[in-house]
Coordinates of C-alpha atoms in Angstrom, one line a residue:
X1328 CA -0.1 0.3 0.0
X1329 CA 0.7 3.1 -1.0
X1330 CA 0.5 6.9 1.2
X1331 CA 0.0 9.5 -1.5
X1332 CA -1.1 13.6 -0.4
X1333 CA -1.5 16.9 -2.5
X1334 CA 1.6 18.2 -3.7
X1335 CA 1.2 20.8 -1.8
X1336 CA 0.3 19.4 1.7
X1337 CA 3.1 20.2 3.7
X1338 CA 5.3 18.2 6.2
X1339 CA 7.0 19.5 9.6
X1340 CA 7.8 18.4 12.8
X1341 CA 7.0 20.0 16.3
X1342 CA 8.4 20.5 19.5
X1343 CA 8.3 23.5 22.6
X1344 CA 11.1 25.5 24.2
X1345 CA 11.1 24.5 28.1
X1346 CA 11.5 21.5 26.5
X1347 CA 14.1 20.8 24.2
X1348 CA 16.4 24.5 24.7
X1349 CA 18.2 24.0 28.2
X1350 CA 20.7 26.2 29.0
X1351 CA 17.8 27.4 31.7
X1352 CA 20.2 30.0 32.8
X1353 CA 21.7 31.0 29.9
X1354 CA 21.4 34.0 27.1
X1355 CA 19.7 36.7 30.4
X1356 CA 16.5 34.5 30.8
X1357 CA 15.0 34.3 34.4
X1358 CA 13.3 31.4 35.1
X1359 CA 9.3 30.3 34.7
X1360 CA 6.8 28.3 35.8
X1361 CA 8.1 25.0 35.2
X1362 CA 11.5 26.1 36.3
X1363 CA 10.2 26.4 40.3
X1364 CA 7.6 22.5 39.0
X1365 CA 9.9 21.3 38.7
X1366 CA 12.8 22.2 42.1
X1367 CA 8.8 21.0 44.1
X1368 CA 9.0 18.0 45.5
X1369 CA 6.9 15.2 43.9
X1370 CA 6.2 17.4 41.5
X1371 CA 8.3 15.5 38.1
X1372 CA 9.0 11.5 37.5
X1373 CA 12.1 11.2 38.2
X1374 CA 12.8 15.3 39.8
X1375 CA 13.6 15.1 35.6
X1376 CA 14.1 19.6 35.1
X1377 CA 14.4 21.1 32.4
X1378 CA 17.7 22.3 33.0
X1379 CA 19.3 20.7 30.0
X1380 CA 16.5 18.7 27.7
X1381 CA 18.3 17.9 24.7
X1382 CA 20.4 20.8 24.5
X1383 CA 18.9 22.8 21.2
X1384 CA 19.6 25.9 22.6
X1385 CA 23.2 25.4 21.6
X1386 CA 22.9 21.9 19.5
X1387 CA 20.9 24.2 17.1
X1388 CA 22.5 24.6 13.3
X1389 CA 22.3 20.4 14.6
X1390 CA 19.6 19.9 14.4
X1391 CA 18.7 21.3 11.0
X1392 CA 21.3 19.4 10.0
X1393 CA 19.2 16.1 10.0
X1394 CA 15.6 18.2 9.0
X1395 CA 17.1 18.6 6.3
X1396 CA 18.1 15.6 6.1
X1397 CA 14.5 13.7 7.1
X1398 CA 13.2 16.0 4.3
X1399 CA 11.3 18.2 6.8
X1400 CA 9.5 21.2 4.7
X1401 CA 8.2 22.9 8.0
X1402 CA 9.9 23.3 11.9
X1403 CA 7.5 24.4 14.7
X1404 CA 8.9 25.5 17.9
X1405 CA 8.2 27.6 20.9
X1406 CA 10.0 30.8 22.0
X1407 CA 10.8 30.9 25.5
X1408 CA 8.7 33.8 27.1
X1409 CA 11.8 34.0 30.0
X1410 CA 14.2 35.1 26.8
X1411 CA 12.7 37.6 25.6
X1412 CA 11.3 39.2 28.5
X1413 CA 12.8 37.2 31.8
X1414 CA 10.5 39.0 34.8
X1415 CA 6.7 39.0 31.9
X1416 CA 7.7 42.7 32.4
X1417 CA 9.7 45.8 31.6
X1418 CA 13.2 44.9 29.4
X1419 CA 13.5 42.7 26.4
X1420 CA 16.6 40.5 25.9
X1421 CA 18.2 41.3 23.5
X1422 CA 20.0 38.5 24.0
X1423 CA 16.7 36.2 24.0
X1424 CA 16.0 37.8 20.6
X1425 CA 19.5 37.3 18.7
X1426 CA 19.2 33.5 19.4
X1427 CA 15.7 32.9 18.0
X1428 CA 17.0 35.4 14.7
X1429 CA 19.9 33.0 14.2
X1430 CA 17.5 29.5 14.5
X1431 CA 14.9 31.1 12.4
X1432 CA 17.8 32.6 9.6
X1433 CA 19.3 28.6 9.6
X1434 CA 16.1 27.3 9.6
X1435 CA 15.2 29.5 6.2
X1436 CA 18.4 29.0 4.9
X1437 CA 17.5 24.8 5.1
X1438 CA 15.0 25.5 2.7
X1439 CA 12.6 24.7 6.0
X1440 CA 9.2 27.5 7.0
X1441 CA 9.2 28.4 10.7
X1442 CA 5.9 28.0 12.3
X1443 CA 6.7 29.8 16.0
X1444 CA 4.5 29.4 18.6
X1445 CA 3.7 32.2 21.4
X1446 CA 3.2 30.7 24.6
X1447 CA 3.6 27.1 25.4
X1448 CA 3.3 27.4 28.5
X1449 CA 6.4 29.1 30.2
X1450 CA 5.3 31.7 32.0
X1451 CA 8.1 33.8 33.4
X1452 CA 7.6 32.4 36.8
X1453 CA 7.5 36.6 38.8
X1454 CA 4.0 37.2 36.6
X1455 CA 3.2 33.7 38.4
X1456 CA 4.1 35.4 42.1
X1457 CA 1.4 38.7 40.9
X1458 CA -1.7 36.0 40.0
X1459 CA -0.5 34.5 37.0
X1460 CA -3.2 33.6 34.5
X1461 CA -5.4 33.6 36.9
X1462 CA -4.6 37.2 36.8
X1463 CA -6.2 39.2 33.6
X1464 CA -2.7 42.1 34.0
X1465 CA -1.3 38.7 32.4
X1466 CA -3.2 38.8 29.4
X1467 CA -1.8 42.9 29.1
X1468 CA 1.6 41.6 29.0
X1469 CA 1.8 38.3 26.8
X1470 CA -0.5 41.7 24.6
X1471 CA 2.9 42.9 25.5
X1472 CA 5.1 40.9 24.7
X1473 CA 3.4 39.2 21.4
X1474 CA 4.0 42.7 20.5
X1475 CA 7.5 42.4 20.6
X1476 CA 7.7 39.2 19.1
X1477 CA 5.5 40.1 15.7
X1478 CA 8.3 43.2 15.7
X1479 CA 11.0 41.6 16.4
X1480 CA 10.6 38.3 13.9
X1481 CA 7.4 38.6 11.7
X1482 CA 10.2 39.3 9.2
X1483 CA 11.7 35.7 9.8
X1484 CA 8.5 33.2 10.6
X1485 CA 5.9 31.7 7.9
X1486 CA 2.9 31.2 10.2
X1487 CA 2.1 32.6 14.0
X1488 CA 1.3 29.9 16.6
X1489 CA -0.9 31.7 19.1
X1490 CA -1.8 30.3 22.2
X1491 CA -0.7 26.5 22.5
X1492 CA -3.5 23.6 23.7
X1493 CA -5.6 25.8 25.9
X1494 CA -7.2 22.8 27.6
X1495 CA -3.8 22.2 29.1
X1496 CA -2.5 25.9 30.5
X1497 CA -6.4 25.7 32.1
X1498 CA -7.7 21.8 33.5
X1499 CA -4.4 20.0 33.8
X1500 CA -2.3 22.9 35.0
X1501 CA -5.3 24.8 37.3
X1502 CA -7.7 21.9 38.2
X1503 CA -6.7 18.9 38.0
X1504 CA -3.5 19.9 38.7
X1505 CA -0.7 18.1 37.2
X1506 CA 1.4 20.6 35.1
X1507 CA 2.3 23.5 37.0
X1508 CA 1.5 25.4 38.4
X1509 CA -0.2 23.1 39.5
X1510 CA -3.6 24.0 41.3
X1511 CA -6.8 22.3 41.4
X1512 CA -9.3 24.8 41.8
X1513 CA -12.4 24.8 38.7
X1514 CA -13.0 28.7 40.2
X1515 CA -9.2 29.1 39.3
X1516 CA -9.1 27.8 36.0
X1517 CA -12.7 29.6 34.6
X1518 CA -10.2 32.6 34.9
X1519 CA -8.3 31.2 33.3
X1520 CA -10.0 29.6 29.9
X1521 CA -11.1 33.9 29.7
X1522 CA -8.0 35.3 29.7
X1523 CA -6.1 32.2 27.9
X1524 CA -8.6 32.6 25.0
X1525 CA -9.1 36.9 25.3
X1526 CA -4.6 36.4 25.8
X1527 CA -4.9 33.7 21.7
X1528 CA -7.4 37.3 20.7
X1529 CA -4.6 40.1 21.2
X1530 CA -1.6 37.9 20.6
X1531 CA -3.9 37.6 16.9
X1532 CA -4.3 41.7 16.4
X1533 CA -0.7 41.9 17.3
X1534 CA -0.2 39.6 14.9
X1535 CA -1.9 41.3 12.0
X1536 CA -0.5 45.0 12.9
X1537 CA 2.6 44.2 10.3
X1538 CA 2.7 45.3 6.6
X1539 CA 3.2 41.8 5.9
X1540 CA 0.9 39.9 7.7
X1541 CA 1.8 35.7 8.7
X1542 CA -1.0 33.2 9.0
X1543 CA -1.8 33.2 12.0
X1544 CA -4.0 30.9 14.3
X1545 CA -4.0 28.8 17.3
X1546 CA -3.7 24.5 18.4
X1547 CA -6.5 23.1 19.9
X1548 CA -6.0 19.6 21.5
X1549 CA -9.3 19.1 20.9
X1550 CA -12.6 16.2 22.7
X1551 CA -15.0 14.8 21.0
X1552 CA -15.2 11.2 23.3
X1553 CA -17.7 8.4 22.7
X1554 CA -20.2 8.1 25.3
X1555 CA -19.6 4.3 26.2
X1556 CA -23.4 3.1 25.9
X1557 CA -25.9 3.8 23.8
X1558 CA -28.1 4.6 26.9
X1559 CA -29.3 8.3 27.7
X1560 CA -26.9 9.0 30.2
X1561 CA -23.7 8.9 29.0
X1562 CA -24.2 10.0 25.5
X1563 CA -26.0 13.0 27.8
X1564 CA -22.1 12.6 29.0
X1565 CA -19.8 13.0 26.0
X1566 CA -22.6 15.4 25.1
X1567 CA -21.6 17.5 27.7
X1568 CA -17.9 16.8 28.4
X1569 CA -17.9 18.4 24.5
X1570 CA -19.2 21.4 25.5
X1571 CA -16.4 22.3 29.0
X1572 CA -13.6 20.3 27.8
X1573 CA -13.8 21.7 23.6
X1574 CA -16.3 24.3 23.2
X1575 CA -16.0 26.4 26.0
X1576 CA -12.8 26.7 23.6
X1577 CA -14.3 27.0 20.8
X1578 CA -17.3 28.6 20.9
X1579 CA -15.6 32.1 22.1
X1580 CA -13.5 31.9 19.0
X1581 CA -15.0 30.6 16.6
X1582 CA -19.1 32.6 17.4
X1583 CA -18.1 35.4 19.9
X1584 CA -19.7 33.3 23.5
X1585 CA -19.4 31.3 26.0
X1586 CA -21.8 27.0 25.6
X1587 CA -25.0 29.3 28.1
X1588 CA -25.6 25.6 29.8
X1589 CA -22.4 25.9 31.6
X1590 CA -23.7 28.1 33.9
X1591 CA -19.7 29.4 34.4
X1592 CA -19.0 33.2 35.4
X1593 CA -16.5 34.2 32.8
X1594 CA -14.6 37.6 33.6
X1595 CA -15.9 39.0 30.9
X1596 CA -15.5 43.2 29.8
X1597 CA -16.6 45.0 27.5
X1598 CA -15.7 44.0 23.9
X1599 CA -13.7 40.5 25.5
X1600 CA -15.4 38.7 23.1
X1601 CA -15.3 41.1 19.8
X1602 CA -11.8 40.3 20.3
X1603 CA -11.8 36.6 20.9
X1604 CA -14.0 36.4 18.1
X1605 CA -11.5 37.7 15.7
X1606 CA -11.2 35.5 12.3
X1607 CA -8.4 33.4 12.0
X1608 CA -6.5 31.7 8.6
X1609 CA -6.2 28.3 10.0
X1610 CA -6.7 26.0 13.2
X1611 CA -4.4 23.7 14.7
X1612 CA -5.2 20.4 15.8
X1613 CA -3.3 18.3 18.2
X1614 CA -4.6 14.2 19.0
X1615 CA -2.8 12.0 20.8
X1616 CA -5.7 9.8 22.0
X1617 CA -9.8 9.7 22.1
X1618 CA -11.6 9.1 25.3
X1619 CA -14.3 7.1 25.8
X1620 CA -16.6 8.5 29.1
X1621 CA -19.8 7.1 31.3
X1622 CA -21.6 9.1 33.2
X1623 CA -21.2 9.0 36.4
X1624 CA -22.6 12.1 39.1
X1625 CA -20.2 12.0 41.9
X1626 CA -17.8 13.8 39.4
X1627 CA -18.1 17.5 39.6
X1628 CA -18.6 17.0 35.5
X1629 CA -21.4 14.4 35.8
X1630 CA -18.7 11.6 33.5
X1631 CA -15.7 9.4 34.4
X1632 CA -13.1 8.1 31.5
X1633 CA -13.4 4.0 31.1
X1634 CA -11.5 1.5 29.6
X1635 CA -11.2 1.2 26.7
X1636 CA -10.0 -2.5 23.9
X1637 CA -7.1 -0.8 22.2
X1638 CA -3.4 -1.3 22.5
X1639 CA -1.7 1.4 24.0
X1640 CA 1.6 3.4 23.8
X1641 CA 4.0 3.7 26.4
X1642 CA 1.8 6.3 28.4
X1643 CA -1.0 4.8 28.7
X1644 CA -2.9 6.5 25.8
X1645 CA -4.9 4.7 23.8
X1646 CA -4.6 3.8 20.2
X1647 CA -7.8 5.0 18.7
X1648 CA -6.6 6.7 14.6
X1649 CA -10.8 7.3 13.8
X1650 CA -10.8 9.2 16.5
X1651 CA -9.0 12.0 14.5
X1652 CA -10.9 11.6 11.7
X1653 CA -14.1 12.8 14.0
X1654 CA -11.6 15.6 15.3
X1655 CA -11.1 16.3 12.3
X1656 CA -14.7 16.5 11.1
X1657 CA -16.9 18.1 14.3
X1658 CA -13.9 21.5 14.2
X1659 CA -14.3 21.3 9.8
X1660 CA -17.7 21.2 10.8
X1661 CA -17.4 24.0 13.5
X1662 CA -15.4 26.1 11.5
X1663 CA -16.2 25.7 7.9
X1664 CA -14.1 27.3 5.1
X1665 CA -10.8 27.8 7.2
X1666 CA -7.5 25.7 6.8
X1667 CA -6.6 22.8 8.9
X1668 CA -3.2 21.9 9.8
X1669 CA -3.0 18.9 12.8
X1670 CA 0.9 20.5 13.8
X1671 CA 1.1 17.1 16.7
X1672 CA -0.1 13.9 17.0
X1673 CA 2.3 11.3 17.9
X1674 CA 3.2 8.4 20.9
X1675 CA 5.9 8.0 23.2
X1676 CA 7.2 4.4 22.7
X1677 CA 10.3 2.8 25.5
X1678 CA 13.2 3.5 21.8
X1679 CA 16.4 1.7 23.5
X1680 CA 19.8 1.7 21.1
X1681 CA 19.9 -1.5 19.6
X1682 CA 23.8 -3.0 19.2
X1683 CA 23.2 -2.1 15.5
X1684 CA 23.4 1.6 16.9
X1685 CA 19.8 2.3 16.0
X1686 CA 16.7 2.4 16.7
X1687 CA 14.0 0.1 15.5
X1688 CA 10.6 1.7 17.1
X1689 CA 8.3 -0.1 14.8
X1690 CA 5.7 0.9 17.8
X1691 CA 5.5 4.0 16.4
X1692 CA 6.2 4.0 12.8
X1693 CA 2.7 1.8 13.4
X1694 CA 1.7 3.9 14.9
X1695 CA 2.6 6.8 12.1
X1696 CA 0.0 4.5 9.5
X1697 CA -2.6 4.7 10.9
X1698 CA -2.6 7.9 11.8
X1699 CA -1.5 8.9 8.2
X1700 CA -4.0 7.4 6.3
X1701 CA -7.0 8.9 8.4
X1702 CA -4.7 12.1 7.3
X1703 CA -5.4 10.7 3.9
X1704 CA -8.8 9.5 3.8
X1705 CA -9.8 13.4 5.2
X1706 CA -8.2 15.1 2.9
X1707 CA -9.8 12.5 0.5
X1708 CA -13.1 13.0 1.8
X1709 CA -13.3 17.5 1.7
X1710 CA -12.0 18.2 5.0
X1711 CA -9.6 21.4 4.4
X1712 CA -6.4 19.5 5.8
X1713 CA -3.6 21.4 4.2
X1714 CA -0.5 20.0 7.0
X1715 CA 1.2 18.0 9.1
X1716 CA 3.1 18.1 12.4
X1717 CA 4.3 15.3 13.6
X1718 CA 5.4 15.3 18.2
X1719 CA 8.2 15.8 18.3
X1720 CA 11.7 15.9 16.0
X1721 CA 13.7 15.0 19.3
X1722 CA 14.0 13.4 22.4
X1723 CA 12.8 15.6 25.3
X1724 CA 11.6 17.2 28.4
X1725 CA 8.1 15.5 28.7
X1726 CA 6.9 17.9 31.8
X1727 CA 5.3 15.9 34.5
X1728 CA 6.6 12.8 32.9
X1729 CA 10.4 13.8 32.9
X1730 CA 12.5 11.8 30.8
X1731 CA 10.7 8.8 31.3
X1732 CA 9.1 9.0 28.0
X1733 CA 10.6 9.4 24.3
X1734 CA 7.8 11.3 21.7
X1735 CA 10.3 11.5 19.4
X1736 CA 11.8 10.5 15.4
X1737 CA 15.6 10.9 16.5
X1738 CA 16.5 10.1 19.7
X1739 CA 18.2 12.3 22.4
X1740 CA 21.4 10.2 24.5
X1741 CA 20.7 13.2 27.4
X1742 CA 23.8 11.3 29.2
X1743 CA 26.3 12.6 26.3
X1744 CA 23.9 14.3 23.7
X1745 CA 24.2 11.7 21.1
X1746 CA 21.8 12.5 18.0
X1747 CA 20.8 9.2 16.8
X1748 CA 18.0 8.9 13.5
X1749 CA 14.7 6.5 14.4
X1750 CA 13.9 4.4 12.2
X1751 CA 11.0 6.7 12.6
X1752 CA 12.6 8.8 11.6
X1753 CA 13.7 7.9 7.7
X1754 CA 10.1 6.7 7.8
X1755 CA 8.8 10.2 7.6
X1756 CA 11.3 11.2 5.4
X1757 CA 10.0 8.1 2.8
X1758 CA 6.4 10.1 3.6
X1759 CA 7.7 13.1 2.9
X1760 CA 9.3 11.9 -0.2
X1761 CA 6.8 9.8 -1.6
X1762 CA 8.1 7.3 -2.2
X1763 CA 6.7 5.6 1.5
X1764 CA 5.1 1.8 0.1
X1765 CA 4.2 -1.2 3.2

């Protein structure tokens, strides 16, 4: 069988600043909420930190050579706010600006498109001390930070992404407590949801101020869950989850209003919804797994996640490529005519270097084949899907999992920092070249 895609379909890979850069105390950078979170006991597996990570701060030139070898057409990465404005507000750090301009120039010289995410979770810690995303002041600070980035980098950026996965910034970080800053408060979460939505709108507006406008969008990790049974209560649980965990982000951006059914008191001020609902140039979709839900009135949400029969990744995430299709189909109907990109898709695997010096990650290749078959089908069915970014380019600091989970198509030896292209990297090379037969 052969996987074939349109000639203009964009192929890339993705990372995030705190996960790959390292050099957390170099180049004028100040601590982020993740530096502090990692220092707290029992927050991150094995007490791991992003202090060194994959050391891309020093090794980006080496990584770009690998990207070019694999035929990657685009690299999606995030800009670290603490490198650009170390205190969150105030003076711009020119060393940080220089670093990212050098990275972008090197990518462009290699013929690789620059896709920059303004915020991928590493909030300057000084802003957290002032209320973090629970405070509207942080939204204003983000607007200024976005303006600086657009002014300094717009000439080198091909596409802007405002914010990565608002669900994680709100629910995972402020309700579930697994991510920095590790809070567990629904009241805080409601504030954060609105402030993140508003920050997206403000950043989008800043991107539009330039004489030469570059495409700008957002990356959502959307949930379109399956109901466990045909019983009405389980079907209702799935509907509630869609509203609570997806529509709470997509409705204000796409339709200018929050779902009334939630009954939450968002800290909306006059003009907010107009800012939030400005038209985007594209939508990014991040997909890893699909959840199955059953009604459970003992839970605050009214539902719970139940087991599935599908095989799982090393993170115990169920592998179900059809869930990706359901997400693409749903958001395409919600946002007719807006181009879609899969901005993250991949799996964690227990990768090892074999005696031959190679990394034979067949399970990741099988995961990618399944999901790319769905991508192909979605395009054929008329879903306006324009590109695919595999997560991730290189093994990295996987948030609360530390270094236990490897997502990369390039292996990183965390002791020597040696890079080894995995079999999945060569698989992606064949996909991009148009010669993937399996």
